[in-house]
Amino acid sequence: MKTKIQSLRDYSNDYHESVVDPEKFWSKIADNFVWKKKWDKVLDWDFETPKVTWFENAELNLTENIFERLLPTHENKTAIIWEPNDSEAAPIHLTYGELFKATCTFANALKAQGVKKGDRVIIYMPMVPEAAVAMLACARIGAVHSVVFAGFSATALADRINDCEAKMVLTSDGNYRGNKNIPVKAVVDEALDTTQFVEKVIVLKRTGEKVEMKKGRDFWWDEALEGQSDRHEAEPMNAEDLLFILYTSGSTGKPKGVVHTTAGYMVFTYYSFLNVFQYDTDDVYWCTADIGWITGHSYIVYGPLLAGATTLMFEGVPTYPHPGRFWEIVEKYKVNQFYTAPTAIRALQVHGTAPLEKFDLSSLKVIGSVGEPINEEAWHWYHENVGKGNCPLVDTWWQTETGGIMISPLAGITPNKPAHASLPLPGVQPIIVDAEGVELTGNNVEGNLCIKYPWPSMIRTTYGDHQRCKDTYFSTYKGMYFTGDGAKRDHDGYLRILGRVDDVINVSGHRMGTAEVENAIDEHPEVIESAVVGYPHEIKGQGIYAFAICDGSDKSPEVLEEEIKQLVRKIIGPIAKPEHVQIVSGLPKTRSGKIMRRILRKVASRDLSNLGDISTLLNPEVVEDIIKGAGLD
Ligand code: 7RM
């Protein structure tokens, strides 16, 4: 069996084999890698506990499968191209040979600072090559990285540090993002005031601004590297040893630490990268995500590097210094595969096609989308203007919890259907169920999306709280992994993802739990109760709309609204700041005291049709007030 699928027929055959004999299928893919010790059993699982073990008792180090395995043929091939925020500044090209040395040197530096196998290391950094090196160095020594998006607040960072009891934080002085310079080290300092686990902080000089360095705790990156050897013997890891923790929002409580382990994640990110993007040996591949999200982990760093690809990393934002920046970069590096989010497409769509026409995009072979459902209009705009009508568009559906792409066309192989994630990858067994969990077979069905069989890169647990993993993903429907998304299978059997069916809002491809935002709002001393919902937003996909009761406050609603917005920004970060805050006299409640979000969603969407029956509410009179307050009467 070839690893790379080359035709629809290959796809059908491989898909069939992966379902009939998953263990044989995945063991053949795993044979591409170097193992210090082979597995005793490919898969052991039950979705009740839940417990999932891939490649049981095997030993390996993921970075050996990037470096030692590929160096004989890839020593001088570019591994990472780094394009800085400032378009005039010099880019960096790192070959596989250079990246290996950088990884080993930093691995030795981490060890010298006391980091051991199993320790948790927080990476709170800009999009610079050192961030990728840091991830790889952790994997090299067996430390567990947890990358925190550098746009999160000190409180959000502190919560994550405390949850995983991180021993070290890797950060930078500042972070260039478009015309902004974000003082990240200052945020780390503030976070560390409320945590007790972190012993050392290593700080990369990026912007050169003055930062406070705490003696004995804070060290400069260069200082930490001094005198360290560029050779390092990889730590042998068990297949199921933790590779990383990545925090993500759900419908309840604080963000959960999604745990990914070594071998299964390695096998699946490699396999999915090669097949979805149809990467060829000399291609230049670019994914515009941030390494703070799962897309950055799987498809900027691990998948591409395991496949020996050239992966481009961009520090900046799509519209700086001009709205053609993405296309300028595509031309500059002759990018072949370009992978971005619908929100970025819609934001660029606003500028029309003029910025696109200035640049030569003829190198593009494949364009991709991820993070949220792509609407048909954006799909066509992207396909026609960026892909010039002749690049396959891969609409890739997956999640932090799935580790890798689950449902997607394979570029140039699966016939393209606008706004359809289309077909599952080999080894992935999605099903659509009704509210009772009964599988809806056949075509033309719509319901909740579940996965009924394990895949190698699936979530193993939520860090420190296995019960929460069980409750969130394996309890809604017995014996299945529940995605939280709705989906439809059309008359051709192609899947279309309809978006979240739980209390998760997808803002510009970033997941926000309504409960998380409500908790932040409730910190305001004058807020008695709040409710948060999502509503359709032209560019962001969804926007955040908050309702808050502030009885007895002397402040004007305008003042309260602004204070609440700023508070959420402070507690979680700019991405969670509500677009709208409406001060209300009450929230619509059912007789059992539950907030009727359905009504609030209608108000937030400015669509009062089919409001439904409100007579069963405990307080039907507040609905009129809310409608009036929203200016909809
Ligand atoms: C990769 C990523 C996961 C949630 C997921 C969906 C939504 C992601 C698509 C999509 C429709 C897509 N991980 N989602 N990709 N919806 N079509 N191609 O985004 O954990 O941050 O978010 O994102 O709702 O459950 S994530």
XYZ file of C-alpha atoms and ligand atoms in Angstrom, residues 248 294-295 370-373 395-401 485 497 500 506 509 511, ligand 1:
46
model
C -9.498 24.796 24.243
C -4.060 23.203 16.914
C -3.786 24.090 13.212
C -10.159 25.539 8.229
C -11.666 26.730 11.473
C -15.342 27.266 10.741
C -17.915 26.522 8.105
C -12.369 22.509 3.192
C -10.874 20.651 6.137
C -13.043 19.824 9.122
C -11.363 18.873 12.373
C -10.877 19.966 15.977
C -8.278 20.485 18.675
C -9.510 17.171 20.050
C -20.993 19.891 15.556
C -20.594 20.740 8.521
C -21.690 23.966 16.691
C -16.804 30.341 16.813
C -12.245 30.478 13.813
C -13.560 28.802 19.969
C -9.076 22.955 13.459
C -9.908 23.766 14.403
C -13.040 23.191 16.093
C -14.395 23.608 15.622
C -15.218 22.473 15.068
C -16.133 23.191 14.085
C -15.259 24.289 13.540
C -13.309 23.665 12.068
C -14.279 23.480 10.126
C -15.261 23.780 11.092
C -16.894 23.707 9.479
C -14.711 23.303 8.772
N -9.945 23.325 15.685
N -14.615 23.904 12.271
N -13.095 23.416 10.763
N -16.568 23.893 10.755
N -16.034 23.435 8.497
N -13.842 23.031 7.772
O -10.486 24.735 14.013
O -10.755 23.158 18.010
O -10.219 25.349 17.151
O -12.234 24.293 16.437
O -14.264 24.523 14.535
O -17.206 23.747 14.769
O -15.890 21.801 16.094
S -10.752 24.056 16.889
